[in-house]
PDB file of C-alpha atoms in Angstrom:
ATOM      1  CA  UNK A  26      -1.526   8.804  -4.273  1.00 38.00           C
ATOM      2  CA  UNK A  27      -0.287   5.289  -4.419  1.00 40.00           C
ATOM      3  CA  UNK A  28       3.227   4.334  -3.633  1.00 39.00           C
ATOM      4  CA  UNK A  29       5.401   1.478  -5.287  1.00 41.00           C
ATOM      5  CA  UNK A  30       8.016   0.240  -2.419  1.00 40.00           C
ATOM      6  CA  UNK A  31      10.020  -2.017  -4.666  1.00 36.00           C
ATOM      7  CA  UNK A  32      10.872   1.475  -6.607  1.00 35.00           C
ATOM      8  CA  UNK A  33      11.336   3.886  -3.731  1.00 41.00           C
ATOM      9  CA  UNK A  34      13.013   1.810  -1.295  1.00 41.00           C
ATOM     10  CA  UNK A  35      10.570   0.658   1.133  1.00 42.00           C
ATOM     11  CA  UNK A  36       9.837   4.923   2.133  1.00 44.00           C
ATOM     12  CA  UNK A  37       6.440   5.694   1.614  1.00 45.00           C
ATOM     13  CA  UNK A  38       5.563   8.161  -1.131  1.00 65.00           C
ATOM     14  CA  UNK A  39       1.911   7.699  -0.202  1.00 76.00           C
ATOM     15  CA  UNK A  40       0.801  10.705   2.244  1.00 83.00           C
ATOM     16  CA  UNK A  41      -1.448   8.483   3.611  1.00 89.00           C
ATOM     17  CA  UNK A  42       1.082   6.521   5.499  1.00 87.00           C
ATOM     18  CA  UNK A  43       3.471   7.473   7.940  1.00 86.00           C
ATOM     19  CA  UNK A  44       6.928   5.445   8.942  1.00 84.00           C
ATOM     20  CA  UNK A  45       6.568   4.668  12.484  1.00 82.00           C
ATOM     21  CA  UNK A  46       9.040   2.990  14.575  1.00 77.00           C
ATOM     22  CA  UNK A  47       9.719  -0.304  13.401  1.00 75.00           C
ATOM     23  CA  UNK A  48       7.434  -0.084  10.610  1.00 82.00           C
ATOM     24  CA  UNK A  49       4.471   2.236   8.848  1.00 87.00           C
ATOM     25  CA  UNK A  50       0.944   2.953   9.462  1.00 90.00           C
ATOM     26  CA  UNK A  51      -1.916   4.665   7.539  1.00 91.00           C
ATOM     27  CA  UNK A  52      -3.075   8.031   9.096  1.00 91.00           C
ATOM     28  CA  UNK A  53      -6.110   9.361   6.818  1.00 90.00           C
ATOM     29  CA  UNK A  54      -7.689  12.783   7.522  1.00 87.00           C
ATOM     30  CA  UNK A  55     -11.882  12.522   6.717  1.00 86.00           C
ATOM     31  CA  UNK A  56     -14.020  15.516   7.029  1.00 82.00           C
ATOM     32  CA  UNK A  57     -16.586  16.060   9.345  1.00 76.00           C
ATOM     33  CA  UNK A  58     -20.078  17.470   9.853  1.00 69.00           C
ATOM     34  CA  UNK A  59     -20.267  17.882  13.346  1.00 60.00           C
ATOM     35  CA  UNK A  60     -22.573  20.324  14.764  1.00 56.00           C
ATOM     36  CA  UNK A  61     -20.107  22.742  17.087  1.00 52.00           C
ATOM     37  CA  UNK A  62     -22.714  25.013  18.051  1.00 55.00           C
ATOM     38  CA  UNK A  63     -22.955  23.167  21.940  1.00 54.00           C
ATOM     39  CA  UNK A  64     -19.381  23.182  22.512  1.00 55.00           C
ATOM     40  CA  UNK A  65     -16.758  25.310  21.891  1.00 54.00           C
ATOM     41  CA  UNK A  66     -13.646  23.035  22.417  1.00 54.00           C
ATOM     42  CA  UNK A  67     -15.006  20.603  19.295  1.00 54.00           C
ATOM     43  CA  UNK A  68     -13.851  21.192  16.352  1.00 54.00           C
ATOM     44  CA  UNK A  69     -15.687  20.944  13.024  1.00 59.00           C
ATOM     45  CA  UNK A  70     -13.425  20.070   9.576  1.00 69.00           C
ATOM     46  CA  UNK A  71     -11.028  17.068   9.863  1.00 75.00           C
ATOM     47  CA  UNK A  72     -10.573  14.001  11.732  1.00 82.00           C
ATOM     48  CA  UNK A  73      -7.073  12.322  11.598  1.00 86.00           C
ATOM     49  CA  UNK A  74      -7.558   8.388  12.121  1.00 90.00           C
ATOM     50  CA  UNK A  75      -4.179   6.197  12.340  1.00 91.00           C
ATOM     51  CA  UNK A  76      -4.212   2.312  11.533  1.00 91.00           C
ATOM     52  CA  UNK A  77      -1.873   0.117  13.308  1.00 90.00           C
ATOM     53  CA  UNK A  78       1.241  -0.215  12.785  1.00 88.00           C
ATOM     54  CA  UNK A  79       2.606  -2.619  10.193  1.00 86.00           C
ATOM     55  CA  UNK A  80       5.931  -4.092   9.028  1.00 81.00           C
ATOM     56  CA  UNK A  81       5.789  -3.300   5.093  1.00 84.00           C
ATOM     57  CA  UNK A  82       4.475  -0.014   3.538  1.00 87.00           C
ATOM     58  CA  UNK A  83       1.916  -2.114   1.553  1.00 89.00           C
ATOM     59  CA  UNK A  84       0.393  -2.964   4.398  1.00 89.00           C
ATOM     60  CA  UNK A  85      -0.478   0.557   5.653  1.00 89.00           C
ATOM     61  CA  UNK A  86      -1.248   1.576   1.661  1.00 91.00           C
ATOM     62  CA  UNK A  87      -4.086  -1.966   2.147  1.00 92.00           C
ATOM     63  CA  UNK A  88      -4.993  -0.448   5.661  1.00 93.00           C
ATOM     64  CA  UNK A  89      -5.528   3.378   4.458  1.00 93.00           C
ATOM     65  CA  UNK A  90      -7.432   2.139   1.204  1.00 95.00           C
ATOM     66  CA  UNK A  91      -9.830  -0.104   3.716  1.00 94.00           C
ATOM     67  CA  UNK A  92     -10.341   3.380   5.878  1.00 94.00           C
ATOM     68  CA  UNK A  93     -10.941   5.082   2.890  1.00 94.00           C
ATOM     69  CA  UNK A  94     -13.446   2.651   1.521  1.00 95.00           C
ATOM     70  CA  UNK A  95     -15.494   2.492   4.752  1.00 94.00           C
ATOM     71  CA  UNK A  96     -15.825   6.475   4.804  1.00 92.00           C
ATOM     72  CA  UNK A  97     -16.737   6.999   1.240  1.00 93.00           C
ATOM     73  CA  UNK A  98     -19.399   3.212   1.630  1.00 93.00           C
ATOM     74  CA  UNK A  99     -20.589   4.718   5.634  1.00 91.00           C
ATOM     75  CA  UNK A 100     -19.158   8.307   6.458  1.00 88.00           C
ATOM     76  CA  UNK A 101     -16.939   8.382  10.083  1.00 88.00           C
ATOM     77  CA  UNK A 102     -19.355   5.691  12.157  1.00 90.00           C
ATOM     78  CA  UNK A 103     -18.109   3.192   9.336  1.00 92.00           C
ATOM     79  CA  UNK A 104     -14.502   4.703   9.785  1.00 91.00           C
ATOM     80  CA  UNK A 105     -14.407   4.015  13.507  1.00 91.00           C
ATOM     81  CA  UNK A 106     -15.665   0.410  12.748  1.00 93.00           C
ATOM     82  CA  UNK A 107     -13.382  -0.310  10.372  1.00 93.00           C
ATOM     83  CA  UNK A 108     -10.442   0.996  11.916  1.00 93.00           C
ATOM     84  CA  UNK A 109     -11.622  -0.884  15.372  1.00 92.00           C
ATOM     85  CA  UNK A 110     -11.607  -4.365  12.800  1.00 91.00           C
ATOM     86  CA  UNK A 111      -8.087  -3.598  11.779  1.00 90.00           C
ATOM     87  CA  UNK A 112      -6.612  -2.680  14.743  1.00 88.00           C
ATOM     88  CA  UNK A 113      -8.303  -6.243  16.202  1.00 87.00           C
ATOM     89  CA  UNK A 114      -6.773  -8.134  12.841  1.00 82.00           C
ATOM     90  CA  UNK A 115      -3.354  -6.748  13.811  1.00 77.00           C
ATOM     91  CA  UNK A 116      -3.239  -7.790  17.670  1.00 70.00           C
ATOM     92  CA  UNK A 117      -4.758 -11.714  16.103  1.00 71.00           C
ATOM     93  CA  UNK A 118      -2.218 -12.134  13.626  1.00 64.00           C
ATOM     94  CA  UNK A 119       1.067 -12.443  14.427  1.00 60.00           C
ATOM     95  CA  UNK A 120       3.187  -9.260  12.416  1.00 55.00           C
ATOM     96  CA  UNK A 121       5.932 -10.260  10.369  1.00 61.00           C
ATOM     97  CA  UNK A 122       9.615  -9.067  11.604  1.00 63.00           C
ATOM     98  CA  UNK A 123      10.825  -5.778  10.024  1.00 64.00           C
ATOM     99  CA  UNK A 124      14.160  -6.626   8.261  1.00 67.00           C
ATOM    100  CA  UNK A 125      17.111  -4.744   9.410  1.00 69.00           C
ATOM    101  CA  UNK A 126      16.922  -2.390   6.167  1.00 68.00           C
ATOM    102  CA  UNK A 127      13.091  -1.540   6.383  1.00 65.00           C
ATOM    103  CA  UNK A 128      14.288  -0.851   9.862  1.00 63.00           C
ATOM    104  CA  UNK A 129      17.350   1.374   8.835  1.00 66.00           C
ATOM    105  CA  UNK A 130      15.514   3.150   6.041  1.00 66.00           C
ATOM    106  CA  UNK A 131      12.455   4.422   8.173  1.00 62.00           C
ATOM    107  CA  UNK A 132      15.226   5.648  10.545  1.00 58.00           C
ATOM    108  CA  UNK A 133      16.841   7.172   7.674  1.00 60.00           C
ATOM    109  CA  UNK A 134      13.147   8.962   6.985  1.00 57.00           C
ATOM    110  CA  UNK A 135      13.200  10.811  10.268  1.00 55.00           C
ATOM    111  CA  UNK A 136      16.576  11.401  10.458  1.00 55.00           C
ATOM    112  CA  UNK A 137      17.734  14.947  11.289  1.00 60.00           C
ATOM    113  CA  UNK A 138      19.382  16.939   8.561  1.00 65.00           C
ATOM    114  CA  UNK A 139      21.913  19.713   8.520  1.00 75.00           C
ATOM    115  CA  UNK A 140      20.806  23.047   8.471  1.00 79.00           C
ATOM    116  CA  UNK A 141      22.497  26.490   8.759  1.00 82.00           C
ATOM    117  CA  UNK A 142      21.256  30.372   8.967  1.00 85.00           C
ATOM    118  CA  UNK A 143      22.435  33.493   9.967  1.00 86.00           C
ATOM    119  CA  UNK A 144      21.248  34.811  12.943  1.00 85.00           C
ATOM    120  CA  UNK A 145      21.003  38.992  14.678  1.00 85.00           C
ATOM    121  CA  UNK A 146      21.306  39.842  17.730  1.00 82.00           C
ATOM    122  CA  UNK A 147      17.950  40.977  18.945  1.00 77.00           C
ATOM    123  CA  UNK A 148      18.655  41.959  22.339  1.00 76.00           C
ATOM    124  CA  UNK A 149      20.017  45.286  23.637  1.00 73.00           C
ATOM    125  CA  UNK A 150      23.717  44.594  23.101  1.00 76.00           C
ATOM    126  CA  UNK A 151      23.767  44.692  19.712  1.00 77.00           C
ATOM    127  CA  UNK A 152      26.608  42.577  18.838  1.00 82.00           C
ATOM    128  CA  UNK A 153      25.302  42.073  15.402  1.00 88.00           C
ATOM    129  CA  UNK A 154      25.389  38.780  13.392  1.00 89.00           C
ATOM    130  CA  UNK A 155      26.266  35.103  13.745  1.00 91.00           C
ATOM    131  CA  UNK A 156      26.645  31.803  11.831  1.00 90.00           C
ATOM    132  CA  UNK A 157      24.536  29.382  13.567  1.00 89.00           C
ATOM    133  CA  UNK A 158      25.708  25.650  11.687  1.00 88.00           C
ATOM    134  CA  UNK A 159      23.761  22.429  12.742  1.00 84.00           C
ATOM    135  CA  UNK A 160      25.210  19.840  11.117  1.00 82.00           C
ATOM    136  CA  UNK A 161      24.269  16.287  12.004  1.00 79.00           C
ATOM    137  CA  UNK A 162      27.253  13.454  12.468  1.00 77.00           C
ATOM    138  CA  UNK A 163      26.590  10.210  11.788  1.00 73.00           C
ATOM    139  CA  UNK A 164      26.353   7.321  14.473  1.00 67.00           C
ATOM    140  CA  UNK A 165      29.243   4.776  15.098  1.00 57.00           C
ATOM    141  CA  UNK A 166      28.070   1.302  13.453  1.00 59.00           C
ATOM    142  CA  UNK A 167      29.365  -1.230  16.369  1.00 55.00           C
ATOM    143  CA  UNK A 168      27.970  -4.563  14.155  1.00 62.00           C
ATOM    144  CA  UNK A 169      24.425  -6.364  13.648  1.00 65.00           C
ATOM    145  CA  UNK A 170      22.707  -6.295  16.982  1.00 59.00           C
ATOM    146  CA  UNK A 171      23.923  -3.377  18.502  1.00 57.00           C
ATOM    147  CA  UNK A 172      22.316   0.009  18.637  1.00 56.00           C
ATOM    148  CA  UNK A 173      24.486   1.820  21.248  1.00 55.00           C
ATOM    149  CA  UNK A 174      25.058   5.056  19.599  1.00 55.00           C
ATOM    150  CA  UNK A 175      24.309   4.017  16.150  1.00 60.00           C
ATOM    151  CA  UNK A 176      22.070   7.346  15.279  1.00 64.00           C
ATOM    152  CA  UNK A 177      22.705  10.338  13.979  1.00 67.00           C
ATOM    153  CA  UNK A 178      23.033  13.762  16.338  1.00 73.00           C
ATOM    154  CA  UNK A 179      23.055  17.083  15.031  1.00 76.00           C
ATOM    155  CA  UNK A 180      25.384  19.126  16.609  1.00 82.00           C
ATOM    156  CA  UNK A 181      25.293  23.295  16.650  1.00 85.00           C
ATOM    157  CA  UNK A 182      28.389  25.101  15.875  1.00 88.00           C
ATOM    158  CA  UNK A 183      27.792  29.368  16.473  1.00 90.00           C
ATOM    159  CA  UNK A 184      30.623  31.536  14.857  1.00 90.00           C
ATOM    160  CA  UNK A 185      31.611  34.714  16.322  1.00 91.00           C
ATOM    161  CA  UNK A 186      29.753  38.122  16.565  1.00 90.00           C
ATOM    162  CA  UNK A 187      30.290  39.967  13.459  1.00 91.00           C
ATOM    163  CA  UNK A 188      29.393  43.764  12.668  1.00 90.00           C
ATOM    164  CA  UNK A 189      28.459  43.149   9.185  1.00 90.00           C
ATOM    165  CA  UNK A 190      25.402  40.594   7.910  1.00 89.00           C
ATOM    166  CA  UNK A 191      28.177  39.692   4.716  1.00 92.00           C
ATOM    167  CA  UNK A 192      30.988  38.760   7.512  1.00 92.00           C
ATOM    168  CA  UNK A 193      28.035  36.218   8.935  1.00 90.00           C
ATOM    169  CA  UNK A 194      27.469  34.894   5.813  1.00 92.00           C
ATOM    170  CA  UNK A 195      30.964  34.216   4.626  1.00 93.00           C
ATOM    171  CA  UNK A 196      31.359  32.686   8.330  1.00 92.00           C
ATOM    172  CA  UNK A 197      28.031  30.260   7.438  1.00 90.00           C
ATOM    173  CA  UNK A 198      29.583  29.178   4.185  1.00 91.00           C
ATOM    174  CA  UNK A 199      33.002  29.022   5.079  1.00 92.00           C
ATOM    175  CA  UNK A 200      31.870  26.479   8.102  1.00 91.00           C
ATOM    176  CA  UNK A 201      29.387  24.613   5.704  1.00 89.00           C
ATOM    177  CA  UNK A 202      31.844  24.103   3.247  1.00 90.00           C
ATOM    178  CA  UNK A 203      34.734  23.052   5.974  1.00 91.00           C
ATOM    179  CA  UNK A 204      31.990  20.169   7.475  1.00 88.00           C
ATOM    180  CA  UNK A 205      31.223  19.181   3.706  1.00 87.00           C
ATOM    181  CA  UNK A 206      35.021  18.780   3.056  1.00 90.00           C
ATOM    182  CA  UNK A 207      36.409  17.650   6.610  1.00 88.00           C
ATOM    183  CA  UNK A 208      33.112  16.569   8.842  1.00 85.00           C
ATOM    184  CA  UNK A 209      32.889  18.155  12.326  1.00 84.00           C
ATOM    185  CA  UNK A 210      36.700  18.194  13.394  1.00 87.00           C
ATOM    186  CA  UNK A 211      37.521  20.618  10.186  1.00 89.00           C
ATOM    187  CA  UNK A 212      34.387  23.053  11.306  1.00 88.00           C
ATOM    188  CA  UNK A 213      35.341  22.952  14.875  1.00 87.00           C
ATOM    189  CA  UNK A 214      38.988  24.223  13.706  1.00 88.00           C
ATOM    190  CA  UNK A 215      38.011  26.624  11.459  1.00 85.00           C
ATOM    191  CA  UNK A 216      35.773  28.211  14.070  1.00 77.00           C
ATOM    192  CA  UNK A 217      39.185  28.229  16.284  1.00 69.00           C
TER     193      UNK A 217
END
């Protein structure tokens, strides 16, 4: 699958490439023929091999497509080669800067989201169900430059022990609905 960044907002659509810190890199799985039979701890199937990392998305699609080409022109020896060339291309040329919104949108990739269940008590007490919220609160912004704080944290919020599975779940929606509406101050003091 081929990804167009200028459409999707620099993510990558492309399972072949991965956002990375500060960038993306390709990480292609090839599959393998290895005899297993000697030793138990290899494992026949897949290989995963990861390019360097790269500043633009295109980059990593070029990288993946030249790992690609190698296996289906040499099988895995031409892999390794290629992916040795690339990796020594990367360390000769100097990489181009990530801007600040490639930066902020592969953050955005592998950001946390908020999540919520209902959870029993398994143990021998028996106290019965809970809402178990994790909602994640966004970072304070303090201007270009500074990162202090600037990411996202989820942040659990457990309701009380109820007898009844229904009583949980009106407690999970009540809470989910109270963050959606007020953020983490209105689900803290509806849980009060």
């Amino acid at each position: 699958t081929s990804s167009n960044p200028a459409t999707d907002g620099g993510h990558s659509k492309d399972d072949r490439v991965e956002a990375v810190r500060n960038g993306f890199r390709a990480v292609c799985r090839f599959s393998t023929d290895r005899d297993t039979s000697a030793d138990f701890r290899k494992s026949a199937g897949s290989m995963a091999i990861s390019g360097p990392n790269r500043s633009s998305v295109v980059q990593a699609q070029g990288d993946a497509d030249a790992l690609e080409r190698a296996f289906k022109d040499g099988g895995m020896a031409a892999v390794h080669k290629a992916r040795n060339d690339l990796f020594r291309g990367a360390f000769k040329e100097k990489p181009e800067p990530c801007t600040e919104v490639e930066i902020e949108k592969a953050e955005d990739a592998a950001a946390p989201v908020s999540r919520s269940e209902v959870e029993a008590d398994r143990g021998d007490r028996g106290r019965g169900y809970r809402a178990h919220c994790h909602f994640v609160v966004p970072g304070v912004d303090h201007g270009p430059g500074l990162h202090f704080n600037k990411n996202s944290t989820p942040i659990s919020l457990i309701g009380p022990w109820r007898t009844s599975r229904s009583d949980a779940e009106a407690d999970e929606s009540a809470l989910n609905e109270a963050f959606r509406a007020g953020g983490m101050e209105a689900a803290q003091n509806l849980k009060h």
